[in-house]
């Protein structure tokens, strides 16, 4: 291998290429989602008028409304309900959730330790948008999110149920303050 001295401008070119590759690698995991989804999620996550602590239903509704306003077709999105141990029995027509009493203990919740009876997230093309994951917005694959939010190996103890996001919004949008 031959090494030489970089000529003027070559270093800046290599630096720009390196920074571009780093930036692209950070977005590589989002290949299945348009950039507008990431921008909308970041804006919703950072908007204190949108986020309500301990109310994942409302937070997910707000996020879905913002995604729809940004041009996303909610028929292509899902809302995933998660519960501990057993399969979820809700939501019912009146909006209540029937559970077996077990819950979820996230290891990376927004704002600090909490126990959830259930949790709700937005999902599309293998990616999770969780308004209650950590203190910065992160779009993760399903498995990355499960391990990051609940700890490695916990997936078997979590029950899930999915709903079409457009129907979920239609059913529960009257709950948005």
PDB file of C-alpha atoms in Angstrom:
ATOM      1  CA  UNK A   1       0.000   0.000   0.000  1.00  0.00           C
ATOM      2  CA  UNK A   2       1.421   3.363  -0.979  1.00  0.00           C
ATOM      3  CA  UNK A   3       0.914   6.373   1.290  1.00  0.00           C
ATOM      4  CA  UNK A   4       1.434   9.930   0.194  1.00  0.00           C
ATOM      5  CA  UNK A   5       0.745  13.481   1.144  1.00  0.00           C
ATOM      6  CA  UNK A   6      -2.742  14.792   0.534  1.00  0.00           C
ATOM      7  CA  UNK A   7      -2.914  17.740  -1.798  1.00  0.00           C
ATOM      8  CA  UNK A   8      -4.863  20.873  -0.927  1.00  0.00           C
ATOM      9  CA  UNK A   9      -8.583  20.161  -1.034  1.00  0.00           C
ATOM     10  CA  UNK A  10      -8.237  16.386  -0.853  1.00  0.00           C
ATOM     11  CA  UNK A  11      -8.574  16.326   2.936  1.00  0.00           C
ATOM     12  CA  UNK A  12     -11.765  18.363   2.795  1.00  0.00           C
ATOM     13  CA  UNK A  13     -13.081  16.030   0.102  1.00  0.00           C
ATOM     14  CA  UNK A  14     -12.305  12.939   2.177  1.00  0.00           C
ATOM     15  CA  UNK A  15     -13.792  14.588   5.251  1.00  0.00           C
ATOM     16  CA  UNK A  16     -16.995  15.473   3.363  1.00  0.00           C
ATOM     17  CA  UNK A  17     -17.234  11.914   2.005  1.00  0.00           C
ATOM     18  CA  UNK A  18     -16.716  10.456   5.485  1.00  0.00           C
ATOM     19  CA  UNK A  19     -19.357  12.711   7.038  1.00  0.00           C
ATOM     20  CA  UNK A  20     -21.782  11.819   4.257  1.00  0.00           C
ATOM     21  CA  UNK A  21     -21.215   8.094   4.830  1.00  0.00           C
ATOM     22  CA  UNK A  22     -21.710   8.525   8.578  1.00  0.00           C
ATOM     23  CA  UNK A  23     -24.942  10.469   7.985  1.00  0.00           C
ATOM     24  CA  UNK A  24     -26.195   7.859   5.530  1.00  0.00           C
ATOM     25  CA  UNK A  25     -25.372   4.987   7.863  1.00  0.00           C
ATOM     26  CA  UNK A  26     -27.456   6.659  10.572  1.00  0.00           C
ATOM     27  CA  UNK A  27     -30.462   6.625   8.243  1.00  0.00           C
ATOM     28  CA  UNK A  28     -29.820   3.229   6.710  1.00  0.00           C
ATOM     29  CA  UNK A  29     -32.288   1.563   9.098  1.00  0.00           C
ATOM     30  CA  UNK A  30     -35.066   3.872   7.869  1.00  0.00           C
ATOM     31  CA  UNK A  31     -34.825   2.730   4.252  1.00  0.00           C
ATOM     32  CA  UNK A  32     -38.470   1.608   4.319  1.00  0.00           C
ATOM     33  CA  UNK A  33     -39.802   4.975   5.535  1.00  0.00           C
ATOM     34  CA  UNK A  34     -39.795   8.368   3.809  1.00  0.00           C
ATOM     35  CA  UNK A  35     -37.740  11.189   5.359  1.00  0.00           C
ATOM     36  CA  UNK A  36     -40.976  13.083   6.074  1.00  0.00           C
ATOM     37  CA  UNK A  37     -41.919  10.399   8.623  1.00  0.00           C
ATOM     38  CA  UNK A  38     -38.702  10.957  10.556  1.00  0.00           C
ATOM     39  CA  UNK A  39     -39.175  14.744  10.495  1.00  0.00           C
ATOM     40  CA  UNK A  40     -42.803  14.476  11.613  1.00  0.00           C
ATOM     41  CA  UNK A  41     -41.884  12.076  14.419  1.00  0.00           C
ATOM     42  CA  UNK A  42     -39.066  14.342  15.642  1.00  0.00           C
ATOM     43  CA  UNK A  43     -41.376  17.381  15.634  1.00  0.00           C
ATOM     44  CA  UNK A  44     -44.186  15.529  17.422  1.00  0.00           C
ATOM     45  CA  UNK A  45     -41.794  14.034  19.985  1.00  0.00           C
ATOM     46  CA  UNK A  46     -40.363  17.457  20.820  1.00  0.00           C
ATOM     47  CA  UNK A  47     -43.702  19.278  20.988  1.00  0.00           C
ATOM     48  CA  UNK A  48     -44.793  19.579  24.627  1.00  0.00           C
ATOM     49  CA  UNK A  49     -48.329  20.429  23.502  1.00  0.00           C
ATOM     50  CA  UNK A  50     -48.505  16.995  21.819  1.00  0.00           C
ATOM     51  CA  UNK A  51     -46.872  14.761  24.433  1.00  0.00           C
ATOM     52  CA  UNK A  52     -48.859  13.723  27.492  1.00  0.00           C
ATOM     53  CA  UNK A  53     -46.962  11.677  30.102  1.00  0.00           C
ATOM     54  CA  UNK A  54     -48.558   8.297  30.843  1.00  0.00           C
ATOM     55  CA  UNK A  55     -51.083   8.563  27.999  1.00  0.00           C
ATOM     56  CA  UNK A  56     -49.758   6.499  25.124  1.00  0.00           C
ATOM     57  CA  UNK A  57     -53.213   6.395  23.465  1.00  0.00           C
ATOM     58  CA  UNK A  58     -53.368  10.178  23.132  1.00  0.00           C
ATOM     59  CA  UNK A  59     -49.689  10.433  22.190  1.00  0.00           C
ATOM     60  CA  UNK A  60     -50.116   7.875  19.412  1.00  0.00           C
ATOM     61  CA  UNK A  61     -53.298   9.579  18.178  1.00  0.00           C
ATOM     62  CA  UNK A  62     -51.478  12.929  18.028  1.00  0.00           C
ATOM     63  CA  UNK A  63     -48.584  11.350  16.163  1.00  0.00           C
ATOM     64  CA  UNK A  64     -50.882   9.639  13.656  1.00  0.00           C
ATOM     65  CA  UNK A  65     -52.787  12.868  13.040  1.00  0.00           C
ATOM     66  CA  UNK A  66     -49.476  14.647  12.369  1.00  0.00           C
ATOM     67  CA  UNK A  67     -48.368  11.843  10.052  1.00  0.00           C
ATOM     68  CA  UNK A  68     -51.657  12.120   8.145  1.00  0.00           C
ATOM     69  CA  UNK A  69     -51.216  15.905   7.888  1.00  0.00           C
ATOM     70  CA  UNK A  70     -47.718  15.326   6.457  1.00  0.00           C
ATOM     71  CA  UNK A  71     -49.199  13.210   3.649  1.00  0.00           C
ATOM     72  CA  UNK A  72     -48.991   9.701   5.110  1.00  0.00           C
ATOM     73  CA  UNK A  73     -51.792   7.299   4.230  1.00  0.00           C
ATOM     74  CA  UNK A  74     -52.809   5.847   7.595  1.00  0.00           C
ATOM     75  CA  UNK A  75     -54.264   2.748   5.908  1.00  0.00           C
ATOM     76  CA  UNK A  76     -50.646   1.625   5.512  1.00  0.00           C
ATOM     77  CA  UNK A  77     -49.893   2.082   9.239  1.00  0.00           C
ATOM     78  CA  UNK A  78     -50.743  -0.094  12.238  1.00  0.00           C
ATOM     79  CA  UNK A  79     -51.334   0.662  15.891  1.00  0.00           C
ATOM     80  CA  UNK A  80     -49.879  -2.028  18.116  1.00  0.00           C
ATOM     81  CA  UNK A  81     -51.323  -2.602  21.603  1.00  0.00           C
ATOM     82  CA  UNK A  82     -48.964  -4.383  23.979  1.00  0.00           C
ATOM     83  CA  UNK A  83     -49.695  -5.955  27.328  1.00  0.00           C
ATOM     84  CA  UNK A  84     -47.929  -8.198  29.781  1.00  0.00           C
ATOM     85  CA  UNK A  85     -48.157 -11.992  29.741  1.00  0.00           C
ATOM     86  CA  UNK A  86     -51.523 -12.511  28.049  1.00  0.00           C
ATOM     87  CA  UNK A  87     -53.090 -11.322  24.845  1.00  0.00           C
ATOM     88  CA  UNK A  88     -54.904  -8.020  25.094  1.00  0.00           C
ATOM     89  CA  UNK A  89     -58.695  -8.049  25.166  1.00  0.00           C
ATOM     90  CA  UNK A  90     -59.295  -4.466  24.014  1.00  0.00           C
ATOM     91  CA  UNK A  91     -59.840  -1.750  23.146  1.00  0.00           C
ATOM     92  CA  UNK A  92     -63.592  -2.113  23.310  1.00  0.00           C
ATOM     93  CA  UNK A  93     -66.097   0.139  21.552  1.00  0.00           C
ATOM     94  CA  UNK A  94     -66.232   2.459  24.561  1.00  0.00           C
ATOM     95  CA  UNK A  95     -62.427   2.823  24.535  1.00  0.00           C
ATOM     96  CA  UNK A  96     -61.747   0.722  27.606  1.00  0.00           C
ATOM     97  CA  UNK A  97     -59.073  -1.935  27.630  1.00  0.00           C
ATOM     98  CA  UNK A  98     -59.775  -5.299  29.228  1.00  0.00           C
ATOM     99  CA  UNK A  99     -56.651  -6.825  30.756  1.00  0.00           C
ATOM    100  CA  UNK A 100     -55.681  -9.746  32.936  1.00  0.00           C
ATOM    101  CA  UNK A 101     -53.955  -7.469  35.450  1.00  0.00           C
ATOM    102  CA  UNK A 102     -50.366  -8.017  34.330  1.00  0.00           C
ATOM    103  CA  UNK A 103     -48.400  -5.119  32.958  1.00  0.00           C
ATOM    104  CA  UNK A 104     -45.221  -3.921  31.346  1.00  0.00           C
ATOM    105  CA  UNK A 105     -42.084  -2.605  32.997  1.00  0.00           C
ATOM    106  CA  UNK A 106     -40.081  -0.728  30.384  1.00  0.00           C
ATOM    107  CA  UNK A 107     -36.339  -0.306  30.873  1.00  0.00           C
ATOM    108  CA  UNK A 108     -36.125   2.821  28.708  1.00  0.00           C
ATOM    109  CA  UNK A 109     -39.315   4.869  29.223  1.00  0.00           C
ATOM    110  CA  UNK A 110     -39.499   8.571  28.534  1.00  0.00           C
ATOM    111  CA  UNK A 111     -39.179  10.535  31.755  1.00  0.00           C
ATOM    112  CA  UNK A 112     -38.039   7.723  34.043  1.00  0.00           C
ATOM    113  CA  UNK A 113     -39.294   4.542  35.715  1.00  0.00           C
ATOM    114  CA  UNK A 114     -42.922   3.610  35.174  1.00  0.00           C
ATOM    115  CA  UNK A 115     -45.238   0.574  35.147  1.00  0.00           C
ATOM    116  CA  UNK A 116     -47.682   0.373  32.263  1.00  0.00           C
ATOM    117  CA  UNK A 117     -50.857  -1.684  32.273  1.00  0.00           C
ATOM    118  CA  UNK A 118     -50.602  -1.591  28.466  1.00  0.00           C
ATOM    119  CA  UNK A 119     -48.743   0.395  25.832  1.00  0.00           C
ATOM    120  CA  UNK A 120     -49.576   1.682  22.340  1.00  0.00           C
ATOM    121  CA  UNK A 121     -47.205   2.496  19.466  1.00  0.00           C
ATOM    122  CA  UNK A 122     -47.366   3.335  15.766  1.00  0.00           C
ATOM    123  CA  UNK A 123     -45.915   0.775  13.358  1.00  0.00           C
ATOM    124  CA  UNK A 124     -45.106   0.652   9.662  1.00  0.00           C
ATOM    125  CA  UNK A 125     -42.934  -1.522   7.446  1.00  0.00           C
ATOM    126  CA  UNK A 126     -41.121  -3.131  10.368  1.00  0.00           C
ATOM    127  CA  UNK A 127     -40.463   0.137  12.235  1.00  0.00           C
ATOM    128  CA  UNK A 128     -41.844   1.397  15.548  1.00  0.00           C
ATOM    129  CA  UNK A 129     -42.551   5.033  16.433  1.00  0.00           C
ATOM    130  CA  UNK A 130     -42.968   5.213  20.199  1.00  0.00           C
ATOM    131  CA  UNK A 131     -43.611   8.580  21.808  1.00  0.00           C
ATOM    132  CA  UNK A 132     -42.566   7.029  25.151  1.00  0.00           C
ATOM    133  CA  UNK A 133     -39.202   5.541  24.152  1.00  0.00           C
ATOM    134  CA  UNK A 134     -36.295   7.263  25.861  1.00  0.00           C
ATOM    135  CA  UNK A 135     -35.798  10.989  25.962  1.00  0.00           C
ATOM    136  CA  UNK A 136     -34.928  11.533  22.288  1.00  0.00           C
ATOM    137  CA  UNK A 137     -36.934  10.438  19.229  1.00  0.00           C
ATOM    138  CA  UNK A 138     -35.704   7.173  17.725  1.00  0.00           C
ATOM    139  CA  UNK A 139     -37.313   5.131  14.987  1.00  0.00           C
ATOM    140  CA  UNK A 140     -36.284   1.509  15.488  1.00  0.00           C
ATOM    141  CA  UNK A 141     -37.002  -1.859  13.955  1.00  0.00           C
ATOM    142  CA  UNK A 142     -39.510  -3.978  15.863  1.00  0.00           C
ATOM    143  CA  UNK A 143     -36.810  -6.181  17.443  1.00  0.00           C
ATOM    144  CA  UNK A 144     -34.496  -3.264  18.282  1.00  0.00           C
ATOM    145  CA  UNK A 145     -37.405  -1.470  19.904  1.00  0.00           C
ATOM    146  CA  UNK A 146     -38.618  -4.498  21.905  1.00  0.00           C
ATOM    147  CA  UNK A 147     -35.107  -5.151  23.254  1.00  0.00           C
ATOM    148  CA  UNK A 148     -34.480  -1.460  23.919  1.00  0.00           C
ATOM    149  CA  UNK A 149     -37.802  -0.709  25.580  1.00  0.00           C
ATOM    150  CA  UNK A 150     -38.345  -3.913  27.575  1.00  0.00           C
ATOM    151  CA  UNK A 151     -34.942  -5.618  27.677  1.00  0.00           C
ATOM    152  CA  UNK A 152     -33.460  -8.484  25.665  1.00  0.00           C
ATOM    153  CA  UNK A 153     -35.393 -11.730  25.794  1.00  0.00           C
ATOM    154  CA  UNK A 154     -38.661 -10.203  27.047  1.00  0.00           C
ATOM    155  CA  UNK A 155     -40.612 -10.461  23.780  1.00  0.00           C
ATOM    156  CA  UNK A 156     -42.179 -13.812  24.715  1.00  0.00           C
ATOM    157  CA  UNK A 157     -43.783 -12.283  27.804  1.00  0.00           C
ATOM    158  CA  UNK A 158     -45.500  -9.496  25.854  1.00  0.00           C
ATOM    159  CA  UNK A 159     -48.894  -9.887  24.210  1.00  0.00           C
ATOM    160  CA  UNK A 160     -49.612  -7.802  21.096  1.00  0.00           C
ATOM    161  CA  UNK A 161     -52.632  -6.909  19.058  1.00  0.00           C
ATOM    162  CA  UNK A 162     -52.600  -4.748  15.929  1.00  0.00           C
ATOM    163  CA  UNK A 163     -55.191  -2.415  14.455  1.00  0.00           C
ATOM    164  CA  UNK A 164     -55.289  -0.478  11.224  1.00  0.00           C
ATOM    165  CA  UNK A 165     -54.210   3.060  12.126  1.00  0.00           C
ATOM    166  CA  UNK A 166     -56.873   4.829  10.053  1.00  0.00           C
ATOM    167  CA  UNK A 167     -59.636   2.889  11.837  1.00  0.00           C
ATOM    168  CA  UNK A 168     -58.007   3.503  15.226  1.00  0.00           C
ATOM    169  CA  UNK A 169     -57.920   7.257  14.563  1.00  0.00           C
ATOM    170  CA  UNK A 170     -61.516   7.265  13.341  1.00  0.00           C
ATOM    171  CA  UNK A 171     -62.647   5.385  16.458  1.00  0.00           C
ATOM    172  CA  UNK A 172     -60.715   7.391  19.060  1.00  0.00           C
ATOM    173  CA  UNK A 173     -59.997  10.833  17.584  1.00  0.00           C
ATOM    174  CA  UNK A 174     -62.699  12.398  19.779  1.00  0.00           C
ATOM    175  CA  UNK A 175     -60.357  11.748  22.733  1.00  0.00           C
ATOM    176  CA  UNK A 176     -57.666  14.137  21.494  1.00  0.00           C
ATOM    177  CA  UNK A 177     -57.724  17.212  23.758  1.00  0.00           C
TER     178      UNK A 177
END
